[in-house]
N, CA, C and O of each residue as an XYZ file, in Angstrom:
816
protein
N       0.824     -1.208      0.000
C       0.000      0.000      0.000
C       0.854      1.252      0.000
O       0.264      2.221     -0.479
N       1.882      1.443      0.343
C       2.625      2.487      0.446
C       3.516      2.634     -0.931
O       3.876      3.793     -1.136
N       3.832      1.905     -1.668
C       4.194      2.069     -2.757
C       3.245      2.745     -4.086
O       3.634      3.132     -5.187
N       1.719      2.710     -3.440
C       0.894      3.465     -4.735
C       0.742      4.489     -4.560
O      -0.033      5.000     -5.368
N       1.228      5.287     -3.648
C       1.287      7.238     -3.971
C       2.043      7.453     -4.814
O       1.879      8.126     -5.831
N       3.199      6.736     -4.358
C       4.807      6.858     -5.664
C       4.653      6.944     -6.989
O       5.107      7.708     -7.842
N       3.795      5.850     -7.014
C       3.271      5.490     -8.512
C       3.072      6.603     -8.725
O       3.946      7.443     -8.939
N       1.338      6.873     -8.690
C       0.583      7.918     -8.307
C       0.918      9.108     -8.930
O       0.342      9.715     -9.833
N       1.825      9.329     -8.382
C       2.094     11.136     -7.711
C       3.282     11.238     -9.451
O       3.443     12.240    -10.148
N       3.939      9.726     -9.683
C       4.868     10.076    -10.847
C       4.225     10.242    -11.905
O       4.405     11.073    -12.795
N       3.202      9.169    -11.778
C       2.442      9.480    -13.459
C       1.670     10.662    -13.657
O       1.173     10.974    -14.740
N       1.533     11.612    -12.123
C       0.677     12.928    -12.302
C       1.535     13.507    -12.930
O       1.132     14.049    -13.959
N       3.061     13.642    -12.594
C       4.249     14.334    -12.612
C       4.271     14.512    -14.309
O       4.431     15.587    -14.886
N       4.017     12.834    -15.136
C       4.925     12.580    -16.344
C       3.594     13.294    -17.398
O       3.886     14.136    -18.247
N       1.948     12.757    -17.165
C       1.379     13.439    -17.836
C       1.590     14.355    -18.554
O       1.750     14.117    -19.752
N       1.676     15.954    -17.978
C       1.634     16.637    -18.561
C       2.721     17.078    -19.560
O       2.456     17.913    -20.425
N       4.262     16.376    -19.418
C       5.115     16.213    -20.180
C       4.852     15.150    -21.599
O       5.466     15.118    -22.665
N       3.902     14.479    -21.203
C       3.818     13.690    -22.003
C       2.920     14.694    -23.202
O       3.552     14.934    -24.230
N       1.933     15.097    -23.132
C       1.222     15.804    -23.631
C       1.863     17.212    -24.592
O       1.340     17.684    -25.601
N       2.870     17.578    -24.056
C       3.530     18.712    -24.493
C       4.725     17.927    -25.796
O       5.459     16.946    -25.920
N       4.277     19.137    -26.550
C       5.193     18.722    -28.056
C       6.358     19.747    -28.504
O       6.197     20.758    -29.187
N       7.432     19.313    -28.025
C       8.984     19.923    -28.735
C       9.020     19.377    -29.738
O       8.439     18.315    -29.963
N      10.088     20.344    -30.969
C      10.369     19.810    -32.372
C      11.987     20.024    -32.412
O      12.552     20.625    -31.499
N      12.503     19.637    -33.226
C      14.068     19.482    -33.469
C      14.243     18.758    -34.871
O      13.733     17.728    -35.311
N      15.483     19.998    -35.621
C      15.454     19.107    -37.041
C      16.236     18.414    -37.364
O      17.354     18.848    -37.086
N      16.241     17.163    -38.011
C      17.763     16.158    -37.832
C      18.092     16.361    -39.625
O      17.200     16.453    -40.468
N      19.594     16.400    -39.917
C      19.695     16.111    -41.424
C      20.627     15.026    -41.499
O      21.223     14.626    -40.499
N      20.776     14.548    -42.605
C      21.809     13.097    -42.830
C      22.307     13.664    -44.023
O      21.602     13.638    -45.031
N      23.735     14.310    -44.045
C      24.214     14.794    -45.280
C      25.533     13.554    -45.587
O      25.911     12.545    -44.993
N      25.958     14.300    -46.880
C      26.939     13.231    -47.217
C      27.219     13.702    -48.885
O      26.598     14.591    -49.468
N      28.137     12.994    -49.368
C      28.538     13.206    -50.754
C      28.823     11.855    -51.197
O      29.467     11.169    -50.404
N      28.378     11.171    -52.624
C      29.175     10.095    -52.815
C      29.962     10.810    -54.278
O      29.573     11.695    -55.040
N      31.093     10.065    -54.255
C      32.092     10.503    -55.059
C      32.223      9.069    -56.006
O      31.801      7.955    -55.696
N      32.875      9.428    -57.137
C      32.940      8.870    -58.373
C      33.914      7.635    -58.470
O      33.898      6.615    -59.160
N      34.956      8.233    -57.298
C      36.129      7.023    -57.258
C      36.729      7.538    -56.316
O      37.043      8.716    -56.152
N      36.933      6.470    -55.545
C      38.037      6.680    -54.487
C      39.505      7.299    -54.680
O      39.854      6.788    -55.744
N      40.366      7.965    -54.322
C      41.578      8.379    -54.123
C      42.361      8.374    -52.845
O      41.975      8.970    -51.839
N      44.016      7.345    -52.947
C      44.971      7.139    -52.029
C      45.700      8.332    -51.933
O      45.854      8.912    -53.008
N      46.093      8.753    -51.139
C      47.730      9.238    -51.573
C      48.700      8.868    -50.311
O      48.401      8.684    -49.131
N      49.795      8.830    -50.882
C      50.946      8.283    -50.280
C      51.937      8.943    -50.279
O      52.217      9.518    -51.331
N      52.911      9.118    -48.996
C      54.103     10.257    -49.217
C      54.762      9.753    -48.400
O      54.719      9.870    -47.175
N      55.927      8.691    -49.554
C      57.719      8.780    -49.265
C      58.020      8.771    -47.824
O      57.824      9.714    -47.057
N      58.591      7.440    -47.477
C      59.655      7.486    -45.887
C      58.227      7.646    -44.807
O      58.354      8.092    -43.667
N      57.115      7.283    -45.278
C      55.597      7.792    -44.138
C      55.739      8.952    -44.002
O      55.431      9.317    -42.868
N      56.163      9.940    -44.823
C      55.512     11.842    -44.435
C      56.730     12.121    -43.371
O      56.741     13.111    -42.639
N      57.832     11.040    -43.382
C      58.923     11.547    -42.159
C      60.107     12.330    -42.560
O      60.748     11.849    -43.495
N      60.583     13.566    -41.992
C      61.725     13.806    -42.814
C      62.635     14.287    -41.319
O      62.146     15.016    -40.456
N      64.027     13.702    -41.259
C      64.115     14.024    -39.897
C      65.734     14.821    -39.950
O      66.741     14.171    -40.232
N      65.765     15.921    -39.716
C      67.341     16.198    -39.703
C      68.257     16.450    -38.950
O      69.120     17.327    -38.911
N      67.800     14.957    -37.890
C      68.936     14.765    -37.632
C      69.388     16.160    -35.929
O      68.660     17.124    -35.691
N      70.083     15.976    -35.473
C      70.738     16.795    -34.844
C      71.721     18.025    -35.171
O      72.605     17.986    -36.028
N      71.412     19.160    -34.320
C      72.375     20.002    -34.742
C      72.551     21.298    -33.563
O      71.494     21.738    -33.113
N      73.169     21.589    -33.324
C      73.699     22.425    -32.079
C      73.458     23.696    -32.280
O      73.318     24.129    -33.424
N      73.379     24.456    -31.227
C      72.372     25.732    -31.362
C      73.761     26.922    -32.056
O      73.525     28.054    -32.478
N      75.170     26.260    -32.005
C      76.208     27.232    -32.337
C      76.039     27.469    -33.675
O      76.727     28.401    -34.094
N      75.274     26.870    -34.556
C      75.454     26.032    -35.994
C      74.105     27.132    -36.490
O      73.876     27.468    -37.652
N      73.269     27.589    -35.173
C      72.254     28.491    -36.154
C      72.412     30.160    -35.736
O      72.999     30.613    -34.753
N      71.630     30.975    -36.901
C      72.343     32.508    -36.311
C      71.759     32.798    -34.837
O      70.649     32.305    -34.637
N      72.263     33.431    -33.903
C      71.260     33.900    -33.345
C      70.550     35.161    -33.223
O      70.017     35.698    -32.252
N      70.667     35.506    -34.433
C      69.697     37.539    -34.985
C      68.815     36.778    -35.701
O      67.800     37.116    -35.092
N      68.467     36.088    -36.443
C      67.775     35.898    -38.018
C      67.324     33.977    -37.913
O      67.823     33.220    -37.080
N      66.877     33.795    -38.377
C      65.836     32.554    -38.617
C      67.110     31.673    -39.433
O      67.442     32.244    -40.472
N      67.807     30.508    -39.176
C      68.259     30.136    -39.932
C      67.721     28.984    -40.792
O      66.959     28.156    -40.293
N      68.118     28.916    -42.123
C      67.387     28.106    -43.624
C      67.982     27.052    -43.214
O      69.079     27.334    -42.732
N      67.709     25.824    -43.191
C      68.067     24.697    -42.724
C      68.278     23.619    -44.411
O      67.307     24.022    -45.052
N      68.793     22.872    -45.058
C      69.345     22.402    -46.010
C      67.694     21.780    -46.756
O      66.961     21.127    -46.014
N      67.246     22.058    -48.228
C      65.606     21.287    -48.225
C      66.082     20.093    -48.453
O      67.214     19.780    -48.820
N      64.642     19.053    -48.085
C      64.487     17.915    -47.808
C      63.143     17.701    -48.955
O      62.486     18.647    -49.388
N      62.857     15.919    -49.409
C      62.368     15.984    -50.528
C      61.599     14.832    -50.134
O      62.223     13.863    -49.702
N      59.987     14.769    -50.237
C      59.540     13.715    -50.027
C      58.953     13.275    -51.681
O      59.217     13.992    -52.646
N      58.205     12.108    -51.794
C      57.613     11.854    -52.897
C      56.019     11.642    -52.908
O      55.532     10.612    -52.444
N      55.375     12.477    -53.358
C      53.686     12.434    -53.158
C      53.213     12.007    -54.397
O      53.337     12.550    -55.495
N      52.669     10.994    -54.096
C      51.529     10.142    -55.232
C      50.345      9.875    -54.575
O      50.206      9.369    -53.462
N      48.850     10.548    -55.947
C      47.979     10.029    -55.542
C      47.461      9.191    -56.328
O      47.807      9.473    -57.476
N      46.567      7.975    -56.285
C      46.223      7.582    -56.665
C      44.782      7.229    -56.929
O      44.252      6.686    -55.959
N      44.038      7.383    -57.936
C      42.372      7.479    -58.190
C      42.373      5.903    -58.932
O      43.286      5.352    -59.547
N      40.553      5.261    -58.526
C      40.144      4.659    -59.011
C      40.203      4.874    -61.199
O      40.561      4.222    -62.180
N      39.654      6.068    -60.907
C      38.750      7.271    -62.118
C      39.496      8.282    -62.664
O      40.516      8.532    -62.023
N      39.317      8.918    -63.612
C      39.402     10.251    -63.817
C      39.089     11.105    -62.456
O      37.956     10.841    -62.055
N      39.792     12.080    -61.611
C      38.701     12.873    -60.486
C      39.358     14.242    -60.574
O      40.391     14.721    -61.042
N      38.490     14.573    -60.037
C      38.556     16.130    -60.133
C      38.551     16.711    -58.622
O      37.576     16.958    -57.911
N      39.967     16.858    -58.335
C      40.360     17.118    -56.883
C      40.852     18.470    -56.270
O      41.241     19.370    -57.015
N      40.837     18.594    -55.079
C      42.104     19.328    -54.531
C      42.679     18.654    -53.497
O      42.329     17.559    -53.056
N      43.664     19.415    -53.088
C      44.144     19.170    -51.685
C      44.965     20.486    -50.808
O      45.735     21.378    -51.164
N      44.542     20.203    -49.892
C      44.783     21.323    -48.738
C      45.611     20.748    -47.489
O      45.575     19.521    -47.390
N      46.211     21.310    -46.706
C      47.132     20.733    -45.431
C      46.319     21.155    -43.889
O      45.822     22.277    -43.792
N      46.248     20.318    -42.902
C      45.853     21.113    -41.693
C      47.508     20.898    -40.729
O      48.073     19.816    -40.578
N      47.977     22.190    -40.218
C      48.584     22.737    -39.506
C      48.266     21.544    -38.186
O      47.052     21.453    -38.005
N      48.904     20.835    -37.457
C      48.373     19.935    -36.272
C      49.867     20.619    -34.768
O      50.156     20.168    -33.660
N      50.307     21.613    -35.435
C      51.243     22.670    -34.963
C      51.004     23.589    -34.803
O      51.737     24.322    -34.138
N      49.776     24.032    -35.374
C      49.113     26.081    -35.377
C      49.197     26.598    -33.923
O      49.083     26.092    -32.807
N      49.523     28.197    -34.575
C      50.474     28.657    -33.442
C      51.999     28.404    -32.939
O      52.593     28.848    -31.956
N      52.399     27.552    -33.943
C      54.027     27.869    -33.235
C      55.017     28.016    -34.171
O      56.169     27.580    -34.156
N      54.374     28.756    -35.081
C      55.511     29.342    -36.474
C      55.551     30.604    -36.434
O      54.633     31.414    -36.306
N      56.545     30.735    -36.537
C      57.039     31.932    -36.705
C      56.565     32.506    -37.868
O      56.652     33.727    -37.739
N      56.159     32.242    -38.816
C      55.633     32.900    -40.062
C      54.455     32.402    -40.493
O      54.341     31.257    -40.932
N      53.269     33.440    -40.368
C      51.874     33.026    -40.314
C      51.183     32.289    -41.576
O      49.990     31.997    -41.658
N      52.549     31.967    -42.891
C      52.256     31.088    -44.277
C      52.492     30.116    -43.768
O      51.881     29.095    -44.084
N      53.443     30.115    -42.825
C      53.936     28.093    -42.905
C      53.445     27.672    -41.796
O      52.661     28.286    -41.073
N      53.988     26.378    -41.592
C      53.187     25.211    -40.590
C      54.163     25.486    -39.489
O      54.975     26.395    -39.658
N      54.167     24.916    -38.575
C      54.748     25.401    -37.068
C      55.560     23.990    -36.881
O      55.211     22.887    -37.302
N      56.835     24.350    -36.075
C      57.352     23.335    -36.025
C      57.554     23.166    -33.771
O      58.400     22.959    -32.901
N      56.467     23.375    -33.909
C      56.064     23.058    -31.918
C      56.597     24.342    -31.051
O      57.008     25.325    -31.668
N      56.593     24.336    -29.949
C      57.181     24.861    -28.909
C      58.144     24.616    -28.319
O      58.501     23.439    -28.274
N      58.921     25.638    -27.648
C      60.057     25.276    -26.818
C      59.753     24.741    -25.352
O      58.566     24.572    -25.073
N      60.663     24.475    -24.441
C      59.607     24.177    -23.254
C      59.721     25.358    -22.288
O      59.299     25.171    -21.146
N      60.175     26.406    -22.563
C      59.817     27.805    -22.091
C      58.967     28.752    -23.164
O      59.011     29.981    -23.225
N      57.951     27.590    -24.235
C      57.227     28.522    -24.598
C      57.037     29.162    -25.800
O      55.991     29.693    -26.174
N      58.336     29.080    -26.539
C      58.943     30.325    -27.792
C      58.984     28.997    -29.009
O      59.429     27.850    -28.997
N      58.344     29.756    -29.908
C      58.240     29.436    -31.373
C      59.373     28.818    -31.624
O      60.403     29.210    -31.075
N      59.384     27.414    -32.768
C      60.626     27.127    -32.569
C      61.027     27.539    -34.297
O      62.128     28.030    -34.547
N      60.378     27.372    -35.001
C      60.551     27.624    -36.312
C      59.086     27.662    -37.364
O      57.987     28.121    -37.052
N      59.530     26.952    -38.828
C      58.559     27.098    -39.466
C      59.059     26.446    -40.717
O      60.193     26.581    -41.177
N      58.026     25.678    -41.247
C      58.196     24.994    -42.466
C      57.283     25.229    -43.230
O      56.181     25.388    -42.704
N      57.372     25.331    -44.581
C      56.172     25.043    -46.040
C      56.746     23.694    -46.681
O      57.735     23.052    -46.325
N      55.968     23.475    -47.590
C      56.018     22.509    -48.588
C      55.526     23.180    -50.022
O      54.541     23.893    -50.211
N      56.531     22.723    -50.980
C      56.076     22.975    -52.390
C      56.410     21.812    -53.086
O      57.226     20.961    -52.734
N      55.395     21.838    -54.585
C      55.006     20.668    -55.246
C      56.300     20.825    -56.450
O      56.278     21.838    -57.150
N      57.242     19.956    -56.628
C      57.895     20.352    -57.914
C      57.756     19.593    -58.825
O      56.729     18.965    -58.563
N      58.223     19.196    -59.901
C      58.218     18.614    -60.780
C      56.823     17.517    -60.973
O      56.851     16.292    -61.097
N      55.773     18.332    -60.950
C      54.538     17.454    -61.229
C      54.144     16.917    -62.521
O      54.481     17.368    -63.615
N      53.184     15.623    -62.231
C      52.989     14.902    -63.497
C      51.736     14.259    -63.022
O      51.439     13.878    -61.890
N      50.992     14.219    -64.261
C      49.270     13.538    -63.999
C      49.099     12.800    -64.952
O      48.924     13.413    -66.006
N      49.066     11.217    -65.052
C      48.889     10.160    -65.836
C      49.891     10.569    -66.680
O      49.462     10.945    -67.770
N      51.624     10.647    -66.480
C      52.174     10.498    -67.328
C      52.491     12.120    -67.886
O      53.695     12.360    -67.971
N      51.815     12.952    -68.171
C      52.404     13.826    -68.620
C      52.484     15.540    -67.685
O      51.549     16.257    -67.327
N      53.660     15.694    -67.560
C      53.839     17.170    -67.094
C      53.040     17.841    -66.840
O      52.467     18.244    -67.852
N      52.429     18.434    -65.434
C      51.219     19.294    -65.443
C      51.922     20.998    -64.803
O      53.056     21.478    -64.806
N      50.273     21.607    -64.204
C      50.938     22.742    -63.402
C      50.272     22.616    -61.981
O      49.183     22.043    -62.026
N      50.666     23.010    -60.764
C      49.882     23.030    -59.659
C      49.555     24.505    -59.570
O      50.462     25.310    -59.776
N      48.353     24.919    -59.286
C      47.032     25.639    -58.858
C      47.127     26.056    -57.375
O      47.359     25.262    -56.463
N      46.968     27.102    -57.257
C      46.117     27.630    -55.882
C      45.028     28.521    -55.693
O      45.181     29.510    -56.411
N      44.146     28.561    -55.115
C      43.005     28.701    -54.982
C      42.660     29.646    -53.316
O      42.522     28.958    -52.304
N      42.572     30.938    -53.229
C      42.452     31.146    -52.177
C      40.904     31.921    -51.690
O      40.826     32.748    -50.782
N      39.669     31.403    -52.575
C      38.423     31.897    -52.636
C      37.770     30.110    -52.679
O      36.670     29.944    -53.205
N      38.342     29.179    -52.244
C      37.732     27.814    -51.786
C      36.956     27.479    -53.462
O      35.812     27.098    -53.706
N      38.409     27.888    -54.669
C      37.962     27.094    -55.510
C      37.120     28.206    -56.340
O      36.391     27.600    -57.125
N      36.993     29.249    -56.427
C      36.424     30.238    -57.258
C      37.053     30.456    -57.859
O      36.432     30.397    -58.920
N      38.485     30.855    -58.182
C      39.417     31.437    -58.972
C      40.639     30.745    -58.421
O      40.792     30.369    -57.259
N      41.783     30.591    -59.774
C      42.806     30.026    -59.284
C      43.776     30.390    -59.863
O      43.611     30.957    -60.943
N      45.176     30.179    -59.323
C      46.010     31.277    -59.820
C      48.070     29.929    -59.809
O      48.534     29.277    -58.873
N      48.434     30.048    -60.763
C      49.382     28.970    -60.809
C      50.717     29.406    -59.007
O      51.171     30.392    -58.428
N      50.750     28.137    -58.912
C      51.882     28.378    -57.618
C      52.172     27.167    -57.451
O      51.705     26.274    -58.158
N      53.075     26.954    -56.383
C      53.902     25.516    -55.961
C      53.313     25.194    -54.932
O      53.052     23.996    -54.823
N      52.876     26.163    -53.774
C      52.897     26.070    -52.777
C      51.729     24.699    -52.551
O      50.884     24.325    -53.364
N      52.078     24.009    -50.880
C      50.665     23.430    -50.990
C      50.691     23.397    -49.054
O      51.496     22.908    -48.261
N      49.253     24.254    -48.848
C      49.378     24.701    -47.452
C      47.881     25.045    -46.838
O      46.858     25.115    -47.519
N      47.965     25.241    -45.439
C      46.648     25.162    -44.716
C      45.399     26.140    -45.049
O      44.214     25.903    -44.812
N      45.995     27.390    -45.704
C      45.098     28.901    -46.159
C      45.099     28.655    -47.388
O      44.719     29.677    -47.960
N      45.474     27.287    -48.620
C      44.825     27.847    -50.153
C      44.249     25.750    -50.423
O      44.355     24.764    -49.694
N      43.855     25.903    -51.393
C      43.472     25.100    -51.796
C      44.784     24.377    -53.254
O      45.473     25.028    -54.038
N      44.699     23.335    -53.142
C      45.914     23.119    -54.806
C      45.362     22.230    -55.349
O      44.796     21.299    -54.776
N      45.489     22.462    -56.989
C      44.183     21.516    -57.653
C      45.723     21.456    -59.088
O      46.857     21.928    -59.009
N      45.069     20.697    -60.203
C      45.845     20.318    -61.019
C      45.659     20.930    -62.231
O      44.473     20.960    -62.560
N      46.643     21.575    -63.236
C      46.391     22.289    -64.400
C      47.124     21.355    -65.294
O      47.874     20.442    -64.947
N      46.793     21.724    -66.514
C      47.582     21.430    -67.824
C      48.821     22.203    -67.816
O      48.999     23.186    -67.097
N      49.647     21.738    -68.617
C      50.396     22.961    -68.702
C      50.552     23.481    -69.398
O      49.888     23.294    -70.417
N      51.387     24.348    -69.364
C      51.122     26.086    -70.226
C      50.280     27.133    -69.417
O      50.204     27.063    -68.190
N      49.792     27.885    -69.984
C      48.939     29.122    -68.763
C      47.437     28.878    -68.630
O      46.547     29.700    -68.406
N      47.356     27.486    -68.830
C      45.835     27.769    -67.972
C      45.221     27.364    -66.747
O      45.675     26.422    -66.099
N      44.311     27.956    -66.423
C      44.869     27.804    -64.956
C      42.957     27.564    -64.375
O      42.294     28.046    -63.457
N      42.667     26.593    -65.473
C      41.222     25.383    -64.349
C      41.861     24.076    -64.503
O      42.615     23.557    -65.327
N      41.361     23.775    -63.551
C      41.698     22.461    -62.810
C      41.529     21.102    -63.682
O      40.664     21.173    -64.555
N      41.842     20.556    -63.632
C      41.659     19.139    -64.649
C      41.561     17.797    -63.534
O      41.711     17.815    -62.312
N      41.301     16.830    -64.302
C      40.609     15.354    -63.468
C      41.834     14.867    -63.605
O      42.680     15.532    -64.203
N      42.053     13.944    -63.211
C      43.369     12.688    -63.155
C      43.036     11.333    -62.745
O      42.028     10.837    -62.242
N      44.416     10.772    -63.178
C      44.104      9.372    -62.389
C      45.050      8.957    -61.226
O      44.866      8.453    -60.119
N      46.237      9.413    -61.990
C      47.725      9.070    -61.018
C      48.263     10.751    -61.043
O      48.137     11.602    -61.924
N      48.801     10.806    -59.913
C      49.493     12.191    -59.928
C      50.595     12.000    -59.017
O      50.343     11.236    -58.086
N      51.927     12.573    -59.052
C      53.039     12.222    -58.665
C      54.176     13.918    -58.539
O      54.433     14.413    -59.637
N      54.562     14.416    -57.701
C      55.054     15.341    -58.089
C      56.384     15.381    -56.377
O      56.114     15.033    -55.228
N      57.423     15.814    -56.808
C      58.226     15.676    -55.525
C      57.601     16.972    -54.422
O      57.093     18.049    -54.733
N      57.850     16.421    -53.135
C      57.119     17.830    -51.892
C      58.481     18.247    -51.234
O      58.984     17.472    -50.420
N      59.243     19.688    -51.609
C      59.820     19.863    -51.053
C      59.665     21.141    -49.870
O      59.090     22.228    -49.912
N      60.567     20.360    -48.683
C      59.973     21.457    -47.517
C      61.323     22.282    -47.316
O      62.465     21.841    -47.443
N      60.947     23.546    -46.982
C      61.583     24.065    -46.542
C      61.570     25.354    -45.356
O      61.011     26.448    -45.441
N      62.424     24.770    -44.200
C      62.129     24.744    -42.986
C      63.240     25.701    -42.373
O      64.416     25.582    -42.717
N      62.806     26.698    -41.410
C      63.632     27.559    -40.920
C      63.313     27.627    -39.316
O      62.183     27.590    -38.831
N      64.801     27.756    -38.442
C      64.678     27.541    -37.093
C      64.826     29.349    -36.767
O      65.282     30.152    -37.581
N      64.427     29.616    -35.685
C      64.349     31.083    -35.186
C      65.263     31.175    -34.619
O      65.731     30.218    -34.002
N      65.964     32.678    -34.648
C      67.308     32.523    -34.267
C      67.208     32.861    -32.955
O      66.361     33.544    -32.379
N      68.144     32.317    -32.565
C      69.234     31.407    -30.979
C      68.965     32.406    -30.036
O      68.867     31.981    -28.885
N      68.807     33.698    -30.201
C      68.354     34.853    -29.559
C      66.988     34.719    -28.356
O      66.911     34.852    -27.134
N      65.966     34.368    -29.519
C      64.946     34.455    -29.243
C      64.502     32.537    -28.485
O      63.368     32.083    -28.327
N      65.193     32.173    -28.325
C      65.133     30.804    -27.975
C      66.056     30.302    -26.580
O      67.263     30.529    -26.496
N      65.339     29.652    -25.613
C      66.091     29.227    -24.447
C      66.436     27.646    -24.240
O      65.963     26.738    -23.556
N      67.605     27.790    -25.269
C      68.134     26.128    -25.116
C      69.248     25.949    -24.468
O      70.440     26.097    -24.740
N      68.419     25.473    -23.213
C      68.943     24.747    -22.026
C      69.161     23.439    -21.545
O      69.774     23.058    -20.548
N      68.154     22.397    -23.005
C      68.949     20.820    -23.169
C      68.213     21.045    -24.836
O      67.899     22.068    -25.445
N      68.123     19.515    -25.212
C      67.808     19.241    -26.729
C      66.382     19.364    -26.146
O      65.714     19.031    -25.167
N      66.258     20.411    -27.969
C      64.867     20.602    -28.057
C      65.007     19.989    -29.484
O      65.836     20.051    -30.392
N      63.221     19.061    -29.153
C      62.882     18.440    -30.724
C      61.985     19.636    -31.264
O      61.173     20.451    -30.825
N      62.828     19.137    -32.939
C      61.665     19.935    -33.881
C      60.431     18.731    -33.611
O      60.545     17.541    -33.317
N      59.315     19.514    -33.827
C      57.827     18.860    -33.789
C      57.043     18.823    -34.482
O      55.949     18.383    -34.128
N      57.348     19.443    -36.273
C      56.343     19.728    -36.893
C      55.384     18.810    -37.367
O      55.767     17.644    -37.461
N      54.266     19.063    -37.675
C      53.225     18.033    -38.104
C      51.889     18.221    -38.494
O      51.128     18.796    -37.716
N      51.362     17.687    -39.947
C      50.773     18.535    -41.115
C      50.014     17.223    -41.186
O      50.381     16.114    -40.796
N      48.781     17.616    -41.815
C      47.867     16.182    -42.355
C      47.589     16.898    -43.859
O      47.333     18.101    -43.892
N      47.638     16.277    -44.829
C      47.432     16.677    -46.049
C      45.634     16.061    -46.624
O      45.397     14.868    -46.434
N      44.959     16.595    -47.023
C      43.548     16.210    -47.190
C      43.264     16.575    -48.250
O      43.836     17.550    -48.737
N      42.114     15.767    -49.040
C      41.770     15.894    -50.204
C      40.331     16.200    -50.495
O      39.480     15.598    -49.840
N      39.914     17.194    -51.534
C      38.496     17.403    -51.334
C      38.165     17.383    -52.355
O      38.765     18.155    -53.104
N      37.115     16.566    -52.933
C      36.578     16.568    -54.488
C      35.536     18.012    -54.876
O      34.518     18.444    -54.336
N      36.502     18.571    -56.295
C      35.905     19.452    -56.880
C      34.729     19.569    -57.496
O      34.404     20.639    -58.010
């Protein structure tokens, strides 16, 4: 007998909730694409140089550190009509607000800064141009670069400059990476460079 107020008193409680109607809109988006695309980059995306002593960099000025060369191939099922863009997984610790960041010190201070550019590109075999795009693909304008603020898509070559489909694309990524000078930096044991970039692809 003492357990039926409980009841009782909850289902008075739930009624009027029950009765009352909230709305909420759900969507299920998505894209299907025409053909899948790999890409793959040389040594796993690692480029490592190694050790080097803080006497060896200036300490007024950013010193250029020797470039390093990976190999980027993508690979499509299809003909596709792509780009690709980089996310920064370092933002905030470059010294130069174009390139990717190469971490923190452990007092704090920027340690350097790297880009990547596309050289000697080729799409199924023949010589192309790389594209950048800094209106997400409205207009595009020829460059090497390939980085977190533009978009890079694939041209013919010669001067024109819309994007074309592919199947295989292959072009060397060279980075080039500068440490901040010795000044502005408190190395008091080994500090690792840290940089680290995800490269992503988005169908046009």
């Amino acid at each position: 007998m003492n357990s039926s107020p409980v009841v009782f008193l909850a289902t008075l409680l739930l009624a009027p909730t029950a009765l009352a109607i909230s709305k909420t809109e759900l969507s299920v988006q998505g894209i299907i694409t025409p053909s899948a695309c790999d890409p793959v980059v040389s040594s796993g995306g690692v480029v490592d140089y190694g050790k080097m002593t803080a006497k060896e960099l200036n300490p007024e000025q950013p010193t250029s550190l020797p470039p390093q060369f990976l190999r980027l191939s993508i690979q499509c099922e299809g003909p596709t009509m792509l780009a690709f863009d980089t996310t920064d997984n370092r933002a905030g610790s470059s010294i130069n607000q174009y390139r990717h960041g190469l971490g923190m010190t452990p007092s704090n201070e920027k340690l350097g800064s790297v880009s990547f550019h596309l050289r000697n590109p080729v799409a199924d075999g023949v010589p192309v141009r790389t594209l950048n795009s800094m209106d997400g693909g409205v207009s595009w304008v020829p460059s090497t670069m390939l980085s977190f603020f533009t978009l890079t898509a694939i041209a013919a070559a010669g001067n024109s400059s819309t994007p074309i489909p592919f199947t295989r694309f292959d072009a060397d990524m060279q980075l080039h990476t500068a440490i901040d000078g010795t000044d502005r930096l408190t190395v008091l044991d080994e500090i690792p460079m840290d940089g680290h970039a995800t490269l992503q692809m988005k169908y046009l």
